[in-house]
Short mmCIF file of C-alpha atoms and ligand atoms in Angstrom, two decimals:
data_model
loop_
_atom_site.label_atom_id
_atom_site.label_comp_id
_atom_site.label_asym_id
_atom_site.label_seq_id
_atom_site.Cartn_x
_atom_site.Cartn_y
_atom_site.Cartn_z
CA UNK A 1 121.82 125.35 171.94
CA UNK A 2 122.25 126.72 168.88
CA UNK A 3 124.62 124.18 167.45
CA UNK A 4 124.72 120.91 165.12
CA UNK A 5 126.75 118.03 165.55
CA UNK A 6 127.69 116.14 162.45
CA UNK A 7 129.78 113.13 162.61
CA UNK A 8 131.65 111.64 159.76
CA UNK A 9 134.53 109.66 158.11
CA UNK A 10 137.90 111.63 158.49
CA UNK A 11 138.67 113.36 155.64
CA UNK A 12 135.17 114.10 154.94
CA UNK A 13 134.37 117.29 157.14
CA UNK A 14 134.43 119.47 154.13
CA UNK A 15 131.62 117.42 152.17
CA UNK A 16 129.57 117.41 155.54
CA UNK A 17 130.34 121.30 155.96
CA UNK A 18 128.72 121.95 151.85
CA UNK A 19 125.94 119.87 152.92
CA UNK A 20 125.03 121.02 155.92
CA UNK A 21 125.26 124.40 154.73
CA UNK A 22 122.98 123.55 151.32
CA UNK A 23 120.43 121.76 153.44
CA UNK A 24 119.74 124.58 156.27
CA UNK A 25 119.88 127.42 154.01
CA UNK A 26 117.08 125.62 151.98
CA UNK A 27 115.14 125.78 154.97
CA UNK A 28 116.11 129.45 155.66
CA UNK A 29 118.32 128.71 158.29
CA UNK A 30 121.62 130.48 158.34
CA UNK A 31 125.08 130.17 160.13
CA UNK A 32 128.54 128.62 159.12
CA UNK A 33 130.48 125.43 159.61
CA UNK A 34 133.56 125.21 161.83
CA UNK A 35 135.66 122.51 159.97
CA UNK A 36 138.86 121.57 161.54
CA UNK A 37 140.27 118.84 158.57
CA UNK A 38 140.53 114.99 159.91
CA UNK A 39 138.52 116.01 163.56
CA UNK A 40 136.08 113.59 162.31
CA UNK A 41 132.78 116.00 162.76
CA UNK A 42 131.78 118.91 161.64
CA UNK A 43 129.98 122.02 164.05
CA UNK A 44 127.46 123.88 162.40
CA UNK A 45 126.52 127.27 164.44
CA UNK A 46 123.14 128.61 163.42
CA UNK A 47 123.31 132.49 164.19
CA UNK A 48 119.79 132.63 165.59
CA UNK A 49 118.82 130.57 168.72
CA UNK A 50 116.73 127.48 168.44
CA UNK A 51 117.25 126.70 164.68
CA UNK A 52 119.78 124.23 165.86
CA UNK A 53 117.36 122.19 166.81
CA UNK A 54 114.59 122.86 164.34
CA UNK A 55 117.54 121.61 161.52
CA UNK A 56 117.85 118.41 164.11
CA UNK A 57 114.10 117.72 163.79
CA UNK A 58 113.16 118.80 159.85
CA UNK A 59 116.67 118.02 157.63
CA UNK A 60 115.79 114.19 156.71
CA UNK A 61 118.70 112.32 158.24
CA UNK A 62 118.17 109.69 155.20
CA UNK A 63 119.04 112.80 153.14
CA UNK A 64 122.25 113.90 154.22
CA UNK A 65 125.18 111.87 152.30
CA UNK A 66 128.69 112.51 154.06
CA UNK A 67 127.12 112.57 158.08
CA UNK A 68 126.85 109.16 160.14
CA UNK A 69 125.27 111.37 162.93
CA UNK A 70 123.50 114.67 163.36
CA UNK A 71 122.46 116.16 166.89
CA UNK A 72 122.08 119.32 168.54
CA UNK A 73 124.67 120.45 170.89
CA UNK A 74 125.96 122.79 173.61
CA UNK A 75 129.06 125.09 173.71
CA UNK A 76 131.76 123.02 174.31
CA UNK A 77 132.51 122.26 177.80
CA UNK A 78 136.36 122.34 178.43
CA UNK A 79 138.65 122.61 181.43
CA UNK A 80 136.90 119.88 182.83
CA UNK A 81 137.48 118.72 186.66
CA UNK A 82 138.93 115.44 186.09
CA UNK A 83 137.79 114.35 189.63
CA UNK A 84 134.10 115.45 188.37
CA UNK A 85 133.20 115.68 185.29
CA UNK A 86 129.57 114.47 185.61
CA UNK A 87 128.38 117.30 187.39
CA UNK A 88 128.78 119.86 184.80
CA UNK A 89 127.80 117.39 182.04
CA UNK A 90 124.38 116.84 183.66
CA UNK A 91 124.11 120.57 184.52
CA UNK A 92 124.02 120.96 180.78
CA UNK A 93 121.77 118.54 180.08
CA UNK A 94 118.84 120.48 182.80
CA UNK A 95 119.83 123.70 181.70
CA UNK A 96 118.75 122.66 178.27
CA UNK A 97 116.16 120.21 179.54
CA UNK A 98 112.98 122.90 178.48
CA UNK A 99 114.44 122.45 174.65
CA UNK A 100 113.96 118.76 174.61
CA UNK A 101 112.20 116.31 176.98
CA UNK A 102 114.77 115.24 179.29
CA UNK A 103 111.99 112.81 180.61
CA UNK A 104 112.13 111.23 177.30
CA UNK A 105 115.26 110.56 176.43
CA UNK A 106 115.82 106.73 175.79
CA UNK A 107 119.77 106.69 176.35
CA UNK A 108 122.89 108.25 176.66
CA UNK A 109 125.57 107.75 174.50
CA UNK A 110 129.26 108.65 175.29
CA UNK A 111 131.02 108.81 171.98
CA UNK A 112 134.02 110.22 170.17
CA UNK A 113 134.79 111.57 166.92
CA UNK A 114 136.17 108.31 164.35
CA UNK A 115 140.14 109.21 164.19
CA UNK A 116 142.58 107.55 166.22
CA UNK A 117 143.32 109.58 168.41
CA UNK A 118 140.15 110.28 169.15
CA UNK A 119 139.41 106.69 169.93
CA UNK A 120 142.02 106.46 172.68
CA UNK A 121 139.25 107.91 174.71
CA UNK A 122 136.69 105.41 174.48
CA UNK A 123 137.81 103.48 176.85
CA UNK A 124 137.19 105.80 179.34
CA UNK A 125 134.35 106.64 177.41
CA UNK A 126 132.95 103.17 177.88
CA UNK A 127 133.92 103.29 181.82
CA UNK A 128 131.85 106.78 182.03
CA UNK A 129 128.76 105.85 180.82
CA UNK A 130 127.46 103.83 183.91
CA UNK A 131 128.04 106.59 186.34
CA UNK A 132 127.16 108.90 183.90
CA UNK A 133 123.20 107.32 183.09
CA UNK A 134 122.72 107.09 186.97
CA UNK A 135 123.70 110.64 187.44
CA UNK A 136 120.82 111.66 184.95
CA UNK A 137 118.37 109.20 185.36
CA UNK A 138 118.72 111.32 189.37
CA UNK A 139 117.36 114.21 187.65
CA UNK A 140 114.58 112.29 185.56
CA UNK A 141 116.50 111.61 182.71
CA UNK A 142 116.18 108.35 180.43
CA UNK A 143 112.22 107.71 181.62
CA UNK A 144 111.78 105.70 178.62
CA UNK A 145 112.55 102.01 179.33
CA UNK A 146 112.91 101.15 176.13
CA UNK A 147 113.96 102.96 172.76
CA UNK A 148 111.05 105.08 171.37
CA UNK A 149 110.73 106.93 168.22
CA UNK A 150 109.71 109.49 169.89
CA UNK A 151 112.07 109.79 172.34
CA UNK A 152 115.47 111.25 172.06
CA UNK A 153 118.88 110.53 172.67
CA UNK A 154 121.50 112.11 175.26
CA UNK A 155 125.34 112.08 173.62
CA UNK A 156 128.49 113.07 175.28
CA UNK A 157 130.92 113.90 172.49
CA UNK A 158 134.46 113.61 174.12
CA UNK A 159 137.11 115.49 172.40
CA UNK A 160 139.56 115.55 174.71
CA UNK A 161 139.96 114.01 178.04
CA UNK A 162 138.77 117.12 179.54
CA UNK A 163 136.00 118.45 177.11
CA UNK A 164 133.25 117.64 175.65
CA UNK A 165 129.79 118.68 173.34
CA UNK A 166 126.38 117.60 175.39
CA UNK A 167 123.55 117.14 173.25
CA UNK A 168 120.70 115.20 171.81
CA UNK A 169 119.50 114.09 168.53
CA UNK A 170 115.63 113.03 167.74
CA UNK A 171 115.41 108.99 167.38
CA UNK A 172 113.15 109.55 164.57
CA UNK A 173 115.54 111.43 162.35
CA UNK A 174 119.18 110.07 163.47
CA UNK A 175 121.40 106.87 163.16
CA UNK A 176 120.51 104.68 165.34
CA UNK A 177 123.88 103.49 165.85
CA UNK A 178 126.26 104.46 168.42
CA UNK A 179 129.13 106.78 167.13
CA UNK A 180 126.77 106.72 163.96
CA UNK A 181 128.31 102.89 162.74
CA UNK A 182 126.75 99.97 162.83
CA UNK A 183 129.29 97.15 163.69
CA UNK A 184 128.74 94.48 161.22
CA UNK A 185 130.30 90.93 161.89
CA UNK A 186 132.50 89.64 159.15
CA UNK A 187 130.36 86.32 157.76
CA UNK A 188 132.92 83.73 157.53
CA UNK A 189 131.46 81.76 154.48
CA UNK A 190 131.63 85.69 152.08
CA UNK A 191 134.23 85.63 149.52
CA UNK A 192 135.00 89.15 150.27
CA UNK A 193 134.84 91.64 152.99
CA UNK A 194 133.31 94.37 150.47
CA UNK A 195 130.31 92.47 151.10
CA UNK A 196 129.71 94.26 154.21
CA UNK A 197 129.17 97.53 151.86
CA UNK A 198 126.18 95.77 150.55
CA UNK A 199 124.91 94.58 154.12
CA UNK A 200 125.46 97.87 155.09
CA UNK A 201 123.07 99.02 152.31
CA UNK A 202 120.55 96.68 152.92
CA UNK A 203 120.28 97.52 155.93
CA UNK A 204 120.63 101.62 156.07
CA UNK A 205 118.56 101.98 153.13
CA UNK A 206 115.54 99.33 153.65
CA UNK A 207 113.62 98.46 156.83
CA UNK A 208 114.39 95.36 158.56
CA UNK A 209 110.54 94.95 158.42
CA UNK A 210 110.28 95.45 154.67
CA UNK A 211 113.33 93.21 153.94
CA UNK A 212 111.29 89.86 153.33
CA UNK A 213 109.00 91.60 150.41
CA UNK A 214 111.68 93.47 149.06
CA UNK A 215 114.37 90.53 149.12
CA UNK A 216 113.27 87.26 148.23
CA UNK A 217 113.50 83.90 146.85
CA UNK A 218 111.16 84.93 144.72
CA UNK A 219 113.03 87.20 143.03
CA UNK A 220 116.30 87.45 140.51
CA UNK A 221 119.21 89.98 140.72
CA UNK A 222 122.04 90.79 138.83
CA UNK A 223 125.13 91.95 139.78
CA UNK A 224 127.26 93.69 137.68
CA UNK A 225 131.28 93.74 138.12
CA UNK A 226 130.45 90.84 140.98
CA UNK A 227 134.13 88.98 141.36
CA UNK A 228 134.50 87.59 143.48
CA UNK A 229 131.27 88.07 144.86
CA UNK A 230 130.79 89.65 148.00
CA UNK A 231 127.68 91.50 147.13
CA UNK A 232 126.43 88.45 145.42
CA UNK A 233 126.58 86.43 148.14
CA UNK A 234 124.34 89.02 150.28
CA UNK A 235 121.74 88.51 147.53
CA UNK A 236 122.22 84.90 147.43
CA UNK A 237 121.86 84.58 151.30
CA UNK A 238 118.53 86.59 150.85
CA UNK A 239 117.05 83.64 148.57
CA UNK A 240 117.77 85.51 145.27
CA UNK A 241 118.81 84.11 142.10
CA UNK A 242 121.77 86.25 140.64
CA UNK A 243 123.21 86.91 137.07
CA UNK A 244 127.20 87.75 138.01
CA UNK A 245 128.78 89.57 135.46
CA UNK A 246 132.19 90.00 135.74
CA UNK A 247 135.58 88.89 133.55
CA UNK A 248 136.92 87.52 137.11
CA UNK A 249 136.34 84.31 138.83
CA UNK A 250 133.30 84.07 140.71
CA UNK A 251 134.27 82.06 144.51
CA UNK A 252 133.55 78.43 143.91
CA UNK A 253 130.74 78.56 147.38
CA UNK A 254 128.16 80.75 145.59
CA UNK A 255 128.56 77.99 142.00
CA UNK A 256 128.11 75.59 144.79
CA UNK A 257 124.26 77.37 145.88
CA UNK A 258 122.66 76.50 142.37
CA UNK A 259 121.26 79.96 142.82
CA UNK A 260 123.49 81.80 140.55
CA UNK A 261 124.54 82.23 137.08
CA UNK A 262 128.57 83.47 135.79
CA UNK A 263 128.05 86.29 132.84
CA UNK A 264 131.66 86.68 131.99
CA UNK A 265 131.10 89.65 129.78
CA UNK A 266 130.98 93.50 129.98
CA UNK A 267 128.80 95.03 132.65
CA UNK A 268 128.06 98.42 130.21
CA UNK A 269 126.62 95.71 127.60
CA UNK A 270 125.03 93.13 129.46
CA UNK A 271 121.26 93.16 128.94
CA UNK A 272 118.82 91.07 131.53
CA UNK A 273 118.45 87.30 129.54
CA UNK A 274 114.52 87.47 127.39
CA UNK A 275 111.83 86.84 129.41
CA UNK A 276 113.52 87.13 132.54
CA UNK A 277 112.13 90.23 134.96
CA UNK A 278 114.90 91.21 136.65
CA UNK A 279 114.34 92.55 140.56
CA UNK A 280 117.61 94.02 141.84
CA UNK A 281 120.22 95.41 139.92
CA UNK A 282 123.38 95.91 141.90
CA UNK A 283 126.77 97.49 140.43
CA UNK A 284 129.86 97.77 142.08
CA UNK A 285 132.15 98.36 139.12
CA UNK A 286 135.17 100.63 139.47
CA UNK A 287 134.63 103.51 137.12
CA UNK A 288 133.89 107.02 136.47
CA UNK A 289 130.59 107.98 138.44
CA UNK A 290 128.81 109.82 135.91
CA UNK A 291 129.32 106.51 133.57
CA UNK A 292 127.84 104.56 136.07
CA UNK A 293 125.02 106.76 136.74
CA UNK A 294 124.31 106.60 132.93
CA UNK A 295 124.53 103.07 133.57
CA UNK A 296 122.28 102.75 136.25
CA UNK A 297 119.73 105.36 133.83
CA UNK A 298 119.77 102.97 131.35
CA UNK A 299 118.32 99.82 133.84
CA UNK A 300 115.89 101.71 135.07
CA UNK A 301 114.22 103.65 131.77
CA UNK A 302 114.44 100.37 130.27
CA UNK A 303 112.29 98.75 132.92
CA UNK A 304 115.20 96.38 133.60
CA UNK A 305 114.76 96.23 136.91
CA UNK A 306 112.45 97.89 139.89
CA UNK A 307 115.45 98.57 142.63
CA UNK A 308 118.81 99.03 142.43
CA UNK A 309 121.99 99.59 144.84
CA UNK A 310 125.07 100.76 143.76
CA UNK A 311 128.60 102.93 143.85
CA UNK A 312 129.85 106.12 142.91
CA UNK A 313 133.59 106.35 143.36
CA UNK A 314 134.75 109.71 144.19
CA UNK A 315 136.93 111.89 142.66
CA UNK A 316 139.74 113.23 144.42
CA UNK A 317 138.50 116.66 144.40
CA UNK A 318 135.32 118.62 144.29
CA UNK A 319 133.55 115.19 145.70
CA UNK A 320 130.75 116.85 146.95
CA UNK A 321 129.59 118.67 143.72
CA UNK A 322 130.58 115.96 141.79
CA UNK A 323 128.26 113.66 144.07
CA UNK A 324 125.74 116.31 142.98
CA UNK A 325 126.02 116.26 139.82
CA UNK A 326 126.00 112.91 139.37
CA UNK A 327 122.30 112.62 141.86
CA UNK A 328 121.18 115.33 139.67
CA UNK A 329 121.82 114.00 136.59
CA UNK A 330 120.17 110.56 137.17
CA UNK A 331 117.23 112.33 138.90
CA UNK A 332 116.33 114.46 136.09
CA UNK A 333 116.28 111.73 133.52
CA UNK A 334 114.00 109.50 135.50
CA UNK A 335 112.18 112.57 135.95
CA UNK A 336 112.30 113.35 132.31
CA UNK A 337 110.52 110.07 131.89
CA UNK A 338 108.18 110.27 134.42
CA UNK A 339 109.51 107.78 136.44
CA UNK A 340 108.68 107.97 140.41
CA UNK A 341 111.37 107.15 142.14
CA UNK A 342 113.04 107.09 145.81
CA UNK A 343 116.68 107.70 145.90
CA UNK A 344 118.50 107.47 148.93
CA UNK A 345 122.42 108.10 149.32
CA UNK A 346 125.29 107.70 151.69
CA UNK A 347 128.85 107.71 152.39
CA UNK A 348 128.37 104.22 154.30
CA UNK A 349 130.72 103.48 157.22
CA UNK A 350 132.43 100.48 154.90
CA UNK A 351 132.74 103.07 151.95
CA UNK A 352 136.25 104.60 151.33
CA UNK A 353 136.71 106.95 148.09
CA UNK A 354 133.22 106.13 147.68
CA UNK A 355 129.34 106.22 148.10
CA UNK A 356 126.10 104.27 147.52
CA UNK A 357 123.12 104.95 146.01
CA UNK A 358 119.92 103.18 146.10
CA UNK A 359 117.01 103.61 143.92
CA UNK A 360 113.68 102.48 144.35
CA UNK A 361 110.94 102.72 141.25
CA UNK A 362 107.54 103.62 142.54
CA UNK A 363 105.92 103.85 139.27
CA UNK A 364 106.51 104.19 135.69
CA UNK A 365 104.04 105.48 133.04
N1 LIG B 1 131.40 93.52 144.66
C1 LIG B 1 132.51 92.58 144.49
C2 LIG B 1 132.57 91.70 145.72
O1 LIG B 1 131.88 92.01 146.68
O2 LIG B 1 133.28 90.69 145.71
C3 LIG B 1 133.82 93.30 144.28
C4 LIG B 1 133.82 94.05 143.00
S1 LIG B 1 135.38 94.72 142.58
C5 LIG B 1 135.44 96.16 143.56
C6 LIG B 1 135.10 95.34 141.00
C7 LIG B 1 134.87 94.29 139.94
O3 LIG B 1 134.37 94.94 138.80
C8 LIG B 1 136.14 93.55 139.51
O4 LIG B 1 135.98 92.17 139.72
C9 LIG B 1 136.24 93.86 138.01
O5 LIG B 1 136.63 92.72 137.25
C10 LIG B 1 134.81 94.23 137.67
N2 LIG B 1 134.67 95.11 136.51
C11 LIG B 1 135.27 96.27 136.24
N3 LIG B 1 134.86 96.76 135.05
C12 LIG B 1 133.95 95.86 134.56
C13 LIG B 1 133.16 95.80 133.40
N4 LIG B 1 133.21 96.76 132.47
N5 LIG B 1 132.34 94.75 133.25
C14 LIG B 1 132.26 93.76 134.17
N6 LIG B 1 132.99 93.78 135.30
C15 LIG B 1 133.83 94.80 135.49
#
């Protein structure tokens, strides 16, 4: 197995291809990226044996922007029997058993790329996966009752009805989510659906266990370019008080919480109230990214506020390097001011034209 899986948002296999590419040749490792536009994933082929996996197990999955899902895989199987097409799936998976534990696998995961048509197979994907699990668990596959971070997971990329990739990915360093998205219900009180971008990025970029010391009644945010308050609401529902800026009309609910206040004024000029130590800073304004990453520079030399979440609308071309730029930009002035820092980004499954960043101060001198 000398092959990487990545998944991604159609449309995005060229930003996954750049940074898959940037990430293994900083480790040394070298081979190219098949890209076929709108497919959905992207198949990185390492030209020496093994590396595959050894990108699997040392590229940070937090680090990778543009892919939901990275995990080592086969050749692609095609001309599948369609009366048995377990057979040569679990074939695979002991043939490459000595490269991973097949003992400790945790589960197996029958997925297809995100694109329509892509989907039509999930059905059947769905319907496979029973048969599929017993078949392996015959050979000693999925020991582990329950999901270790050790362990790793079996996937079954279908991308056709009679092919598919067979591979694994490290539960320690992958999404946990099947398909790489984490289905997110809808909260029926939220004044907007783009507050499941900021759920999203709650949850993908702090741990559940962390949430109650990081996100608190304790604690004030503001929200900058909030109408009509989607992301406030998140906040709110997490006990914070929140300072929405915005022009627009906040929803009347969140007025109705006590817990925030309406700034109607200009998100580049508003300035935390005196005395007030502001915890989160979240920004979801439409605008060029590098002004918003000067934005977001300004907050956090100040000392405005400790953590932040926010977007970076893409351009339409160039988005990777311009993503780059952007990281680098911000990076090197908190650096500049020798501000520790944790910056985590991603092209979240409820981001379009867009990605979010979040920053976490560790220490400023
Ligand atoms: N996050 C919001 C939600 O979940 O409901 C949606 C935000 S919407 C995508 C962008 C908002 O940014 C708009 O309401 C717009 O009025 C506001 N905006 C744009 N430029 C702004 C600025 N310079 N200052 C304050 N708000 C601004």
């Amino acid at each position: 197995m000398n092959k990487l899986a990545l998944y991604c948002r159609i449309g995005f296999e060229k930003e996954v291809a750049a940074e898959i590419t940037d990430k293994a040749t900083a480790l040394g490792v070298f081979g190219f990226a098949r890209v076929q536009e709108n497919s959905g994933y992207v198949i990185f082929e390492c030209y020496q044996a093994g590396e595959a996996d050894r990108l699997a197990r040392e590229i940070p999955f937090n680090q990778l922007i543009f892919a939901r899902q990275m995990l080592v895989v086969s050749d692609l199987l095609s001309d599948l029997d369609l009366a048995d097409r377990i057979s040569p799936i679990v074939e695979k998976f002991v043939a490459f058993s000595p490269q991973f534990n097949l003992k400790q696998s945790t589960e197996i995961w029958v997925e297809t790329a995100d694109t329509n048509e892509a989907k039509e197979l999930s059905g059947f994907c769905k319907k496979f996966t029973v048969p599929l699990r017993q078949a392996l668990k015959k050979q000693g596959g999925l020991g582990f009752k329950e999901i270790k971070k050790s362990g790793v997971t079996l996937h079954c990329l279908f991308v056709a009805n009679n092919a598919c990739y067979v591979g694994y990915s490290y539960n320690n360093n992958h999404s946990a989510h099947f398909m790489g998205i984490p289905r997110l219900k809808f909260p029926a009180d939220a004044p907007s659906r783009s507050t499941l971008k900021l759920e999203d990025a709650i949850l993908t970029f702090i741990p559940k266990e962390d949430e109650p010391k990081r996100l608190n009644d304790n604690m004030i945010g503001v929200d900058l370019g909030a109408c009509p308050g989607g992301w406030t609401y998140q906040l709110v529902r997490r006990g914070l008080f929140v300072y929405a800026v915005d022009h627009g009309k906040m929803a009347a609910s969140l007025h109705d919480t006590g817990r925030i206040e309406h700034c109607p004024e200009d998100g580049f000029k508003f300035q935390p109230p005196k005395r007030k130590k502001i915890d989160w800073l979240v920004c979801d304004m439409v605008e060029k990214p590098s002004r918003i990453a000067d934005l977001i520079a300004k907050w956090l030399l100040n000392s405005w506020c400790r953590e932040t979440i926010f977007n970076l609308k893409l351009p339409m071309k160039k988005r990777y390097q311009e993503v780059q730029q952007c990281l680098q930009q911000l990076a090197d002035k908190l650096d500049s001011h020798g501000i520790k820092f944790r910056l985590q980004a991603k092209h979240l499954y409820h981001d379009r034209e867009e990605i979010t960043v979040h920053i976490q101060v560790k220490s400023a001198v």
